[in-house]
Amino acid sequence: MRANAEIRKGVMSYSTLQKCWKAYTYAERIQLLELLKLFELGFAVDDSHLLLPCLLEHHPPADMPVPAAAALHLCKRFLFTCLPPDLFPRLISRTHRFTLSGVGGTLHSCWATGCWLQKAGHLGRISLDMHNPRKVYIDIDVWGREPFNFYSILCECLEALLWEPSYEGLQTSRQIGCPKCAAGAVFFTEESLEKRIDQGRFRFECITCDSQLDARELLGRALFRPDATPVLFCKGSCMSIGDLSLSRGGSQASSDVESKLNALLQGQKVIQQAQEDQMDATSKLQSEHFERLQRHLLTLVRISITVEHRYAP
């Protein structure tokens, strides 16, 4: 059946979903559909089709877009010691407004471990690599003339997910790819960049493409947290918070400015600690209830699809 072919691709028509939920009333089907979207288990591709990321094919589409050779490239890698199975599907759902989609629900830009995105002429890609179970990572790549805004949006989507109580305690490290190399060629850890800055070796060459890079700029991208104040203080840099500024060269920065900056950062840590302390038993129970509803709803969808497939005429 064509409907089952669409289900295998992760795309389901609303008419097929209506058949799977025929045991429910119209009002109940509307509520189930809203729950699918609320829990980021699916999203609308067009007026008549729904995409369920957890049912996407594992093979990437054949007609993937190709970034322009002259486009600027930004890349950030998130490494995990273990990855919750629902995190990447939720990331696809959260970035769905930028998804490249075809007519009639034929999606040519999403698969189980990746998705191509587009915004204002800029091309983006989120991809998951699970070949090494001990070193799972998600890459965010953006190409274009001025990719910084789109890059920040996609990074913010993933960072916001990681801040949710569902993923509390999940160990994550971040790396920055060389902007001159091909995607996934060379990555720099936060530790290596911080070491270069501490030693005053700000500029260095990429071992692959021989491009001149600035450790301060790369570290700023690695430490960027959209939910926090975008401030980075490092030797020799020029960063500011409101009316506080440090001149390039750094060694002549006044102790007064440094003390104000340290006090501000310390205050931010105190606020963050206070917010974490407010996570009482009630909020944790709500988080557990949310996850339980999410699992039940996903099970319901899968059972409905299986029954429809098995007993279809």
PDB file of C-alpha atoms in Angstrom:
ATOM      1  CA  MET A   1       0.000   0.000   0.000  1.00  0.00           C
ATOM      2  CA  ARG A   2       1.169   3.507  -0.744  1.00  0.00           C
ATOM      3  CA  ALA A   3       0.202   4.643   2.768  1.00  0.00           C
ATOM      4  CA  ASN A   4       2.524   2.089   4.289  1.00  0.00           C
ATOM      5  CA  ALA A   5       5.329   3.239   1.978  1.00  0.00           C
ATOM      6  CA  GLU A   6       4.853   6.763   3.280  1.00  0.00           C
ATOM      7  CA  ILE A   7       4.895   5.507   6.850  1.00  0.00           C
ATOM      8  CA  ARG A   8       8.192   3.741   6.240  1.00  0.00           C
ATOM      9  CA  LYS A   9       9.628   7.000   4.995  1.00  0.00           C
ATOM     10  CA  GLY A  10       8.475   8.732   8.128  1.00  0.00           C
ATOM     11  CA  VAL A  11       5.789  10.707   6.296  1.00  0.00           C
ATOM     12  CA  MET A  12       2.154   9.925   7.039  1.00  0.00           C
ATOM     13  CA  SER A  13      -0.912  11.494   5.500  1.00  0.00           C
ATOM     14  CA  TYR A  14      -3.621  12.778   7.803  1.00  0.00           C
ATOM     15  CA  SER A  15      -6.070  10.388   6.154  1.00  0.00           C
ATOM     16  CA  THR A  16      -3.838   7.442   7.106  1.00  0.00           C
ATOM     17  CA  LEU A  17      -3.530   8.742  10.658  1.00  0.00           C
ATOM     18  CA  GLN A  18      -7.307   9.060  10.786  1.00  0.00           C
ATOM     19  CA  LYS A  19      -7.639   5.371   9.865  1.00  0.00           C
ATOM     20  CA  CYS A  20      -5.119   4.369  12.533  1.00  0.00           C
ATOM     21  CA  TRP A  21      -7.109   6.303  15.125  1.00  0.00           C
ATOM     22  CA  LYS A  22     -10.569   5.360  13.858  1.00  0.00           C
ATOM     23  CA  ALA A  23     -11.440   3.926  17.295  1.00  0.00           C
ATOM     24  CA  TYR A  24     -11.271   7.443  18.748  1.00  0.00           C
ATOM     25  CA  THR A  25     -13.706  10.293  18.371  1.00  0.00           C
ATOM     26  CA  TYR A  26     -12.883  13.351  16.276  1.00  0.00           C
ATOM     27  CA  ALA A  27     -12.162  15.431  19.379  1.00  0.00           C
ATOM     28  CA  GLU A  28      -9.857  12.732  20.767  1.00  0.00           C
ATOM     29  CA  ARG A  29      -7.971  12.503  17.458  1.00  0.00           C
ATOM     30  CA  ILE A  30      -7.414  16.254  17.523  1.00  0.00           C
ATOM     31  CA  GLN A  31      -6.069  16.000  21.070  1.00  0.00           C
ATOM     32  CA  LEU A  32      -3.732  13.125  20.127  1.00  0.00           C
ATOM     33  CA  LEU A  33      -2.458  15.116  17.158  1.00  0.00           C
ATOM     34  CA  GLU A  34      -1.749  18.124  19.354  1.00  0.00           C
ATOM     35  CA  LEU A  35       0.056  15.863  21.833  1.00  0.00           C
ATOM     36  CA  LEU A  36       2.252  14.567  19.008  1.00  0.00           C
ATOM     37  CA  LYS A  37       3.293  18.127  18.228  1.00  0.00           C
ATOM     38  CA  LEU A  38       3.567  19.164  21.893  1.00  0.00           C
ATOM     39  CA  PHE A  39       5.951  16.311  22.721  1.00  0.00           C
ATOM     40  CA  GLU A  40       7.884  16.978  19.480  1.00  0.00           C
ATOM     41  CA  LEU A  41       7.140  13.500  18.126  1.00  0.00           C
ATOM     42  CA  GLY A  42       5.971  14.858  14.780  1.00  0.00           C
ATOM     43  CA  PHE A  43       5.282  17.996  12.773  1.00  0.00           C
ATOM     44  CA  ALA A  44       3.261  19.029   9.764  1.00  0.00           C
ATOM     45  CA  VAL A  45       5.063  18.902   6.408  1.00  0.00           C
ATOM     46  CA  ASP A  46       2.157  20.492   4.546  1.00  0.00           C
ATOM     47  CA  ASP A  47      -1.627  20.735   4.877  1.00  0.00           C
ATOM     48  CA  SER A  48      -2.158  16.995   4.449  1.00  0.00           C
ATOM     49  CA  HIS A  49       0.989  15.229   5.690  1.00  0.00           C
ATOM     50  CA  LEU A  50       2.726  14.676   9.013  1.00  0.00           C
ATOM     51  CA  LEU A  51       6.363  13.709   9.575  1.00  0.00           C
ATOM     52  CA  LEU A  52       7.342  11.384  12.438  1.00  0.00           C
ATOM     53  CA  PRO A  53      11.149  11.649  12.883  1.00  0.00           C
ATOM     54  CA  CYS A  54      11.329   8.381  14.853  1.00  0.00           C
ATOM     55  CA  LEU A  55      10.101   6.530  11.716  1.00  0.00           C
ATOM     56  CA  LEU A  56      12.494   8.080   9.207  1.00  0.00           C
ATOM     57  CA  GLU A  57      14.673   5.899   6.992  1.00  0.00           C
ATOM     58  CA  HIS A  58      18.317   5.448   7.977  1.00  0.00           C
ATOM     59  CA  HIS A  59      19.642   6.059   4.469  1.00  0.00           C
ATOM     60  CA  PRO A  60      20.068   9.700   3.390  1.00  0.00           C
ATOM     61  CA  PRO A  61      18.160  10.843   0.295  1.00  0.00           C
ATOM     62  CA  ALA A  62      19.886  10.695  -3.060  1.00  0.00           C
ATOM     63  CA  ASP A  63      19.120  14.310  -4.026  1.00  0.00           C
ATOM     64  CA  MET A  64      20.867  16.064  -1.167  1.00  0.00           C
ATOM     65  CA  PRO A  65      21.749  19.749  -1.686  1.00  0.00           C
ATOM     66  CA  VAL A  66      25.351  20.790  -2.300  1.00  0.00           C
ATOM     67  CA  PRO A  67      26.753  23.908  -0.558  1.00  0.00           C
ATOM     68  CA  ALA A  68      28.358  26.551  -2.747  1.00  0.00           C
ATOM     69  CA  ALA A  69      32.130  26.288  -2.937  1.00  0.00           C
ATOM     70  CA  ALA A  70      32.610  29.978  -2.067  1.00  0.00           C
ATOM     71  CA  ALA A  71      30.223  29.948   0.912  1.00  0.00           C
ATOM     72  CA  LEU A  72      31.457  30.570   4.453  1.00  0.00           C
ATOM     73  CA  HIS A  73      31.208  27.476   6.636  1.00  0.00           C
ATOM     74  CA  LEU A  74      30.579  27.228  10.381  1.00  0.00           C
ATOM     75  CA  CYS A  75      30.552  23.907  12.198  1.00  0.00           C
ATOM     76  CA  LYS A  76      30.025  22.878  15.806  1.00  0.00           C
ATOM     77  CA  ARG A  77      30.205  19.355  17.216  1.00  0.00           C
ATOM     78  CA  PHE A  78      28.425  18.144  20.363  1.00  0.00           C
ATOM     79  CA  LEU A  79      29.966  14.954  21.791  1.00  0.00           C
ATOM     80  CA  PHE A  80      28.084  12.622  24.136  1.00  0.00           C
ATOM     81  CA  THR A  81      29.228   9.616  26.143  1.00  0.00           C
ATOM     82  CA  CYS A  82      25.680   8.316  25.678  1.00  0.00           C
ATOM     83  CA  LEU A  83      22.759   9.786  23.758  1.00  0.00           C
ATOM     84  CA  PRO A  84      19.072   9.493  24.743  1.00  0.00           C
ATOM     85  CA  PRO A  85      17.187   7.976  21.784  1.00  0.00           C
ATOM     86  CA  ASP A  86      14.608  10.767  21.674  1.00  0.00           C
ATOM     87  CA  LEU A  87      17.029  13.711  21.601  1.00  0.00           C
ATOM     88  CA  PHE A  88      17.870  13.804  17.893  1.00  0.00           C
ATOM     89  CA  PRO A  89      14.273  13.195  16.692  1.00  0.00           C
ATOM     90  CA  ARG A  90      13.193  16.066  18.915  1.00  0.00           C
ATOM     91  CA  LEU A  91      15.930  18.245  17.415  1.00  0.00           C
ATOM     92  CA  ILE A  92      14.557  17.487  13.936  1.00  0.00           C
ATOM     93  CA  SER A  93      11.072  18.430  15.115  1.00  0.00           C
ATOM     94  CA  ARG A  94      12.305  21.603  16.803  1.00  0.00           C
ATOM     95  CA  THR A  95      14.042  22.820  13.631  1.00  0.00           C
ATOM     96  CA  HIS A  96      11.232  21.731  11.288  1.00  0.00           C
ATOM     97  CA  ARG A  97      10.364  25.271  10.198  1.00  0.00           C
ATOM     98  CA  PHE A  98      13.653  25.337   8.270  1.00  0.00           C
ATOM     99  CA  THR A  99      13.256  21.856   6.745  1.00  0.00           C
ATOM    100  CA  LEU A 100      13.461  21.465   2.981  1.00  0.00           C
ATOM    101  CA  SER A 101      10.256  19.691   1.964  1.00  0.00           C
ATOM    102  CA  GLY A 102       8.777  18.665  -1.365  1.00  0.00           C
ATOM    103  CA  VAL A 103       5.235  18.755  -2.658  1.00  0.00           C
ATOM    104  CA  GLY A 104       2.706  16.234  -1.367  1.00  0.00           C
ATOM    105  CA  GLY A 105       4.661  15.216   1.711  1.00  0.00           C
ATOM    106  CA  THR A 106       7.634  13.772  -0.170  1.00  0.00           C
ATOM    107  CA  LEU A 107      10.455  14.863   2.079  1.00  0.00           C
ATOM    108  CA  HIS A 108      13.849  14.874   0.415  1.00  0.00           C
ATOM    109  CA  SER A 109      15.935  16.441   3.162  1.00  0.00           C
ATOM    110  CA  CYS A 110      15.372  14.360   6.318  1.00  0.00           C
ATOM    111  CA  TRP A 111      16.534  10.917   7.357  1.00  0.00           C
ATOM    112  CA  ALA A 112      16.970   9.149  10.712  1.00  0.00           C
ATOM    113  CA  THR A 113      20.449  10.575  11.370  1.00  0.00           C
ATOM    114  CA  GLY A 114      20.364  13.905   9.556  1.00  0.00           C
ATOM    115  CA  CYS A 115      18.384  16.748   8.078  1.00  0.00           C
ATOM    116  CA  TRP A 116      19.075  19.536   5.583  1.00  0.00           C
ATOM    117  CA  LEU A 117      17.752  22.975   6.475  1.00  0.00           C
ATOM    118  CA  GLN A 118      17.531  26.377   4.808  1.00  0.00           C
ATOM    119  CA  LYS A 119      16.998  29.968   5.896  1.00  0.00           C
ATOM    120  CA  ALA A 120      17.302  33.165   3.865  1.00  0.00           C
ATOM    121  CA  GLY A 121      19.543  31.568   1.240  1.00  0.00           C
ATOM    122  CA  HIS A 122      21.754  29.855   3.829  1.00  0.00           C
ATOM    123  CA  LEU A 123      22.085  26.088   3.901  1.00  0.00           C
ATOM    124  CA  GLY A 124      22.262  24.143   7.156  1.00  0.00           C
ATOM    125  CA  ARG A 125      22.602  20.528   8.207  1.00  0.00           C
ATOM    126  CA  ILE A 126      22.221  18.660  11.478  1.00  0.00           C
ATOM    127  CA  SER A 127      23.695  15.160  11.522  1.00  0.00           C
ATOM    128  CA  LEU A 128      24.096  12.335  14.031  1.00  0.00           C
ATOM    129  CA  ASP A 129      26.974   9.851  14.105  1.00  0.00           C
ATOM    130  CA  MET A 130      26.567   6.729  16.240  1.00  0.00           C
ATOM    131  CA  HIS A 131      29.214   4.466  14.708  1.00  0.00           C
ATOM    132  CA  ASN A 132      31.189   4.554  17.948  1.00  0.00           C
ATOM    133  CA  PRO A 133      28.816   3.918  20.900  1.00  0.00           C
ATOM    134  CA  ARG A 134      31.301   5.547  23.284  1.00  0.00           C
ATOM    135  CA  LYS A 135      31.716   8.651  21.146  1.00  0.00           C
ATOM    136  CA  VAL A 136      28.371   9.735  19.761  1.00  0.00           C
ATOM    137  CA  TYR A 137      28.186  13.229  18.318  1.00  0.00           C
ATOM    138  CA  ILE A 138      25.825  15.678  16.641  1.00  0.00           C
ATOM    139  CA  ASP A 139      27.243  18.096  14.077  1.00  0.00           C
ATOM    140  CA  ILE A 140      25.677  21.441  13.169  1.00  0.00           C
ATOM    141  CA  ASP A 141      26.939  22.827   9.833  1.00  0.00           C
ATOM    142  CA  VAL A 142      25.868  26.074   8.173  1.00  0.00           C
ATOM    143  CA  TRP A 143      26.991  27.484   4.809  1.00  0.00           C
ATOM    144  CA  GLY A 144      26.292  30.895   3.289  1.00  0.00           C
ATOM    145  CA  ARG A 145      27.436  34.472   2.830  1.00  0.00           C
ATOM    146  CA  GLU A 146      26.598  35.463   6.417  1.00  0.00           C
ATOM    147  CA  PRO A 147      25.877  32.186   8.245  1.00  0.00           C
ATOM    148  CA  PHE A 148      26.294  33.449  11.818  1.00  0.00           C
ATOM    149  CA  ASN A 149      22.590  34.100  12.512  1.00  0.00           C
ATOM    150  CA  PHE A 150      21.364  30.752  11.185  1.00  0.00           C
ATOM    151  CA  TYR A 151      24.249  29.003  12.933  1.00  0.00           C
ATOM    152  CA  SER A 152      23.282  30.627  16.254  1.00  0.00           C
ATOM    153  CA  ILE A 153      19.633  29.629  15.830  1.00  0.00           C
ATOM    154  CA  LEU A 154      20.435  25.959  15.234  1.00  0.00           C
ATOM    155  CA  CYS A 155      22.925  25.853  18.113  1.00  0.00           C
ATOM    156  CA  GLU A 156      20.336  27.481  20.362  1.00  0.00           C
ATOM    157  CA  CYS A 157      17.777  24.790  19.468  1.00  0.00           C
ATOM    158  CA  LEU A 158      20.124  22.029  20.630  1.00  0.00           C
ATOM    159  CA  GLU A 159      21.397  23.940  23.667  1.00  0.00           C
ATOM    160  CA  ALA A 160      17.813  24.601  24.794  1.00  0.00           C
ATOM    161  CA  LEU A 161      17.056  20.889  24.520  1.00  0.00           C
ATOM    162  CA  LEU A 162      20.095  19.993  26.603  1.00  0.00           C
ATOM    163  CA  TRP A 163      18.985  22.396  29.355  1.00  0.00           C
ATOM    164  CA  GLU A 164      15.672  20.564  29.828  1.00  0.00           C
ATOM    165  CA  PRO A 165      15.262  18.481  33.020  1.00  0.00           C
ATOM    166  CA  SER A 166      14.846  15.337  30.884  1.00  0.00           C
ATOM    167  CA  TYR A 167      18.545  15.495  29.984  1.00  0.00           C
ATOM    168  CA  GLU A 168      19.886  16.578  33.363  1.00  0.00           C
ATOM    169  CA  GLY A 169      23.265  14.983  34.020  1.00  0.00           C
ATOM    170  CA  LEU A 170      23.932  14.271  30.347  1.00  0.00           C
ATOM    171  CA  GLN A 171      27.661  14.799  29.767  1.00  0.00           C
ATOM    172  CA  THR A 172      28.313  16.937  26.715  1.00  0.00           C
ATOM    173  CA  SER A 173      31.465  18.495  25.292  1.00  0.00           C
ATOM    174  CA  ARG A 174      31.715  20.903  22.388  1.00  0.00           C
ATOM    175  CA  GLN A 175      34.215  21.238  19.565  1.00  0.00           C
ATOM    176  CA  ILE A 176      34.582  23.723  16.733  1.00  0.00           C
ATOM    177  CA  GLY A 177      35.402  22.720  13.185  1.00  0.00           C
ATOM    178  CA  CYS A 178      37.892  24.557  11.027  1.00  0.00           C
ATOM    179  CA  PRO A 179      35.824  27.029   8.957  1.00  0.00           C
ATOM    180  CA  LYS A 180      38.109  26.544   5.951  1.00  0.00           C
ATOM    181  CA  CYS A 181      38.158  22.734   5.807  1.00  0.00           C
ATOM    182  CA  ALA A 182      35.490  20.443   4.478  1.00  0.00           C
ATOM    183  CA  ALA A 183      32.764  19.448   6.932  1.00  0.00           C
ATOM    184  CA  GLY A 184      34.039  17.110   9.611  1.00  0.00           C
ATOM    185  CA  ALA A 185      37.703  17.390   8.597  1.00  0.00           C
ATOM    186  CA  VAL A 186      39.367  19.055  11.611  1.00  0.00           C
ATOM    187  CA  PHE A 187      37.904  19.910  15.027  1.00  0.00           C
ATOM    188  CA  PHE A 188      39.397  21.787  17.967  1.00  0.00           C
ATOM    189  CA  THR A 189      38.507  21.114  21.599  1.00  0.00           C
ATOM    190  CA  GLU A 190      37.848  23.823  24.147  1.00  0.00           C
ATOM    191  CA  GLU A 191      40.866  22.668  26.169  1.00  0.00           C
ATOM    192  CA  SER A 192      43.296  22.999  23.262  1.00  0.00           C
ATOM    193  CA  LEU A 193      42.033  26.481  22.391  1.00  0.00           C
ATOM    194  CA  GLU A 194      42.196  27.632  26.019  1.00  0.00           C
ATOM    195  CA  LYS A 195      45.770  26.341  26.252  1.00  0.00           C
ATOM    196  CA  ARG A 196      46.787  28.353  23.192  1.00  0.00           C
ATOM    197  CA  ILE A 197      45.218  31.494  24.633  1.00  0.00           C
ATOM    198  CA  ASP A 198      46.926  31.017  28.009  1.00  0.00           C
ATOM    199  CA  GLN A 199      50.264  30.675  26.211  1.00  0.00           C
ATOM    200  CA  GLY A 200      49.584  33.760  24.062  1.00  0.00           C
ATOM    201  CA  ARG A 201      49.633  31.754  20.826  1.00  0.00           C
ATOM    202  CA  PHE A 202      46.416  33.199  19.444  1.00  0.00           C
ATOM    203  CA  ARG A 203      47.020  32.596  15.756  1.00  0.00           C
ATOM    204  CA  PHE A 204      47.918  29.219  14.305  1.00  0.00           C
ATOM    205  CA  GLU A 205      47.652  27.205  11.104  1.00  0.00           C
ATOM    206  CA  CYS A 206      45.228  24.392  10.427  1.00  0.00           C
ATOM    207  CA  ILE A 207      47.182  21.173   9.894  1.00  0.00           C
ATOM    208  CA  THR A 208      44.933  20.194   6.986  1.00  0.00           C
ATOM    209  CA  CYS A 209      44.237  23.323   4.935  1.00  0.00           C
ATOM    210  CA  ASP A 210      47.074  25.611   6.217  1.00  0.00           C
ATOM    211  CA  SER A 211      44.569  28.391   6.901  1.00  0.00           C
ATOM    212  CA  GLN A 212      45.338  31.057   9.499  1.00  0.00           C
ATOM    213  CA  LEU A 213      42.954  30.695  12.482  1.00  0.00           C
ATOM    214  CA  ASP A 214      42.399  32.687  15.671  1.00  0.00           C
ATOM    215  CA  ALA A 215      41.993  30.634  18.849  1.00  0.00           C
ATOM    216  CA  ARG A 216      39.998  33.408  20.529  1.00  0.00           C
ATOM    217  CA  GLU A 217      37.387  33.487  17.778  1.00  0.00           C
ATOM    218  CA  LEU A 218      37.047  29.698  17.698  1.00  0.00           C
ATOM    219  CA  LEU A 219      36.765  29.443  21.482  1.00  0.00           C
ATOM    220  CA  GLY A 220      34.055  32.097  21.471  1.00  0.00           C
ATOM    221  CA  ARG A 221      31.988  29.882  19.167  1.00  0.00           C
ATOM    222  CA  ALA A 222      32.665  26.791  21.286  1.00  0.00           C
ATOM    223  CA  LEU A 223      31.576  28.424  24.550  1.00  0.00           C
ATOM    224  CA  PHE A 224      28.577  30.240  23.091  1.00  0.00           C
ATOM    225  CA  ARG A 225      25.461  29.528  25.154  1.00  0.00           C
ATOM    226  CA  PRO A 226      22.312  31.203  23.765  1.00  0.00           C
ATOM    227  CA  ASP A 227      20.594  31.206  27.164  1.00  0.00           C
ATOM    228  CA  ALA A 228      23.506  32.954  28.879  1.00  0.00           C
ATOM    229  CA  THR A 229      25.205  36.318  28.465  1.00  0.00           C
ATOM    230  CA  PRO A 230      27.432  36.015  25.375  1.00  0.00           C
ATOM    231  CA  VAL A 231      30.616  37.095  27.095  1.00  0.00           C
ATOM    232  CA  LEU A 232      34.081  35.617  26.898  1.00  0.00           C
ATOM    233  CA  PHE A 233      37.070  36.993  28.753  1.00  0.00           C
ATOM    234  CA  CYS A 234      40.432  35.780  27.544  1.00  0.00           C
ATOM    235  CA  LYS A 235      43.890  37.270  27.346  1.00  0.00           C
ATOM    236  CA  GLY A 236      44.436  39.552  24.410  1.00  0.00           C
ATOM    237  CA  SER A 237      40.785  39.667  23.343  1.00  0.00           C
ATOM    238  CA  CYS A 238      38.359  42.531  23.043  1.00  0.00           C
ATOM    239  CA  MET A 239      35.100  41.580  24.751  1.00  0.00           C
ATOM    240  CA  SER A 240      32.495  43.717  26.501  1.00  0.00           C
ATOM    241  CA  ILE A 241      29.586  43.471  28.931  1.00  0.00           C
ATOM    242  CA  GLY A 242      27.528  46.615  28.909  1.00  0.00           C
ATOM    243  CA  ASP A 243      29.954  49.394  29.736  1.00  0.00           C
ATOM    244  CA  LEU A 244      32.820  47.015  30.626  1.00  0.00           C
ATOM    245  CA  SER A 245      35.433  46.549  27.916  1.00  0.00           C
ATOM    246  CA  LEU A 246      38.907  45.075  27.717  1.00  0.00           C
ATOM    247  CA  SER A 247      41.338  46.493  25.202  1.00  0.00           C
ATOM    248  CA  ARG A 248      43.059  44.174  22.714  1.00  0.00           C
ATOM    249  CA  GLY A 249      46.437  43.263  24.065  1.00  0.00           C
ATOM    250  CA  GLY A 250      44.832  42.397  27.388  1.00  0.00           C
ATOM    251  CA  SER A 251      47.966  42.749  29.488  1.00  0.00           C
ATOM    252  CA  GLN A 252      47.155  46.387  30.265  1.00  0.00           C
ATOM    253  CA  ALA A 253      43.568  45.701  31.327  1.00  0.00           C
ATOM    254  CA  SER A 254      42.873  47.429  34.611  1.00  0.00           C
ATOM    255  CA  SER A 255      42.342  45.410  37.773  1.00  0.00           C
ATOM    256  CA  ASP A 256      39.192  47.464  38.362  1.00  0.00           C
ATOM    257  CA  VAL A 257      37.575  46.190  35.161  1.00  0.00           C
ATOM    258  CA  GLU A 258      38.698  42.636  35.879  1.00  0.00           C
ATOM    259  CA  SER A 259      37.242  42.724  39.402  1.00  0.00           C
ATOM    260  CA  LYS A 260      33.890  44.011  38.072  1.00  0.00           C
ATOM    261  CA  LEU A 261      33.865  41.322  35.431  1.00  0.00           C
ATOM    262  CA  ASN A 262      34.686  38.595  37.942  1.00  0.00           C
ATOM    263  CA  ALA A 263      31.977  39.873  40.282  1.00  0.00           C
ATOM    264  CA  LEU A 264      29.456  39.819  37.454  1.00  0.00           C
ATOM    265  CA  LEU A 265      30.387  36.274  36.474  1.00  0.00           C
ATOM    266  CA  GLN A 266      30.262  35.182  40.113  1.00  0.00           C
ATOM    267  CA  GLY A 267      26.824  36.712  40.462  1.00  0.00           C
ATOM    268  CA  GLN A 268      25.677  34.830  37.396  1.00  0.00           C
ATOM    269  CA  LYS A 269      26.883  31.558  38.963  1.00  0.00           C
ATOM    270  CA  VAL A 270      24.982  32.343  42.168  1.00  0.00           C
ATOM    271  CA  ILE A 271      21.789  32.983  40.203  1.00  0.00           C
ATOM    272  CA  GLN A 272      22.237  29.775  38.251  1.00  0.00           C
ATOM    273  CA  GLN A 273      22.801  27.795  41.452  1.00  0.00           C
ATOM    274  CA  ALA A 274      19.671  29.312  42.985  1.00  0.00           C
ATOM    275  CA  GLN A 275      17.649  28.304  39.933  1.00  0.00           C
ATOM    276  CA  GLU A 276      18.944  24.764  40.186  1.00  0.00           C
ATOM    277  CA  ASP A 277      18.040  24.628  43.878  1.00  0.00           C
ATOM    278  CA  GLN A 278      14.435  25.453  42.964  1.00  0.00           C
ATOM    279  CA  MET A 279      14.137  22.107  41.174  1.00  0.00           C
ATOM    280  CA  ASP A 280      12.092  20.538  43.975  1.00  0.00           C
ATOM    281  CA  ALA A 281      10.368  17.177  44.041  1.00  0.00           C
ATOM    282  CA  THR A 282       7.246  18.556  42.339  1.00  0.00           C
ATOM    283  CA  SER A 283       9.082  19.715  39.226  1.00  0.00           C
ATOM    284  CA  LYS A 284      10.918  16.405  38.998  1.00  0.00           C
ATOM    285  CA  LEU A 285       7.649  14.517  39.209  1.00  0.00           C
ATOM    286  CA  GLN A 286       6.249  16.696  36.433  1.00  0.00           C
ATOM    287  CA  SER A 287       9.279  15.914  34.289  1.00  0.00           C
ATOM    288  CA  GLU A 288       8.846  12.182  34.900  1.00  0.00           C
ATOM    289  CA  HIS A 289       5.143  12.448  34.091  1.00  0.00           C
ATOM    290  CA  PHE A 290       5.972  14.292  30.849  1.00  0.00           C
ATOM    291  CA  GLU A 291       8.419  11.572  29.793  1.00  0.00           C
ATOM    292  CA  ARG A 292       5.920   8.840  30.670  1.00  0.00           C
ATOM    293  CA  LEU A 293       3.196  10.464  28.544  1.00  0.00           C
ATOM    294  CA  GLN A 294       5.677  10.861  25.699  1.00  0.00           C
ATOM    295  CA  ARG A 295       6.559   7.165  25.771  1.00  0.00           C
ATOM    296  CA  HIS A 296       2.910   6.099  25.956  1.00  0.00           C
ATOM    297  CA  LEU A 297       1.934   8.318  23.039  1.00  0.00           C
ATOM    298  CA  LEU A 298       4.778   7.053  20.876  1.00  0.00           C
ATOM    299  CA  THR A 299       3.832   3.452  21.716  1.00  0.00           C
ATOM    300  CA  LEU A 300       0.240   4.202  20.771  1.00  0.00           C
ATOM    301  CA  VAL A 301       1.305   5.528  17.370  1.00  0.00           C
ATOM    302  CA  ARG A 302       3.491   2.517  16.662  1.00  0.00           C
ATOM    303  CA  ILE A 303       0.756   0.063  17.704  1.00  0.00           C
ATOM    304  CA  SER A 304      -1.770   1.861  15.512  1.00  0.00           C
ATOM    305  CA  ILE A 305       0.575   1.712  12.528  1.00  0.00           C
ATOM    306  CA  THR A 306       1.270  -1.988  13.099  1.00  0.00           C
ATOM    307  CA  VAL A 307      -2.434  -2.832  13.346  1.00  0.00           C
ATOM    308  CA  GLU A 308      -3.243  -0.802  10.236  1.00  0.00           C
ATOM    309  CA  HIS A 309      -0.467  -2.520   8.295  1.00  0.00           C
ATOM    310  CA  ARG A 310      -1.391  -6.044   9.469  1.00  0.00           C
ATOM    311  CA  TYR A 311      -5.143  -5.863   8.889  1.00  0.00           C
ATOM    312  CA  ALA A 312      -5.194  -3.587   5.869  1.00  0.00           C
ATOM    313  CA  PRO A 313      -7.209  -5.078   2.974  1.00  0.00           C
TER     314      PRO A 313
END
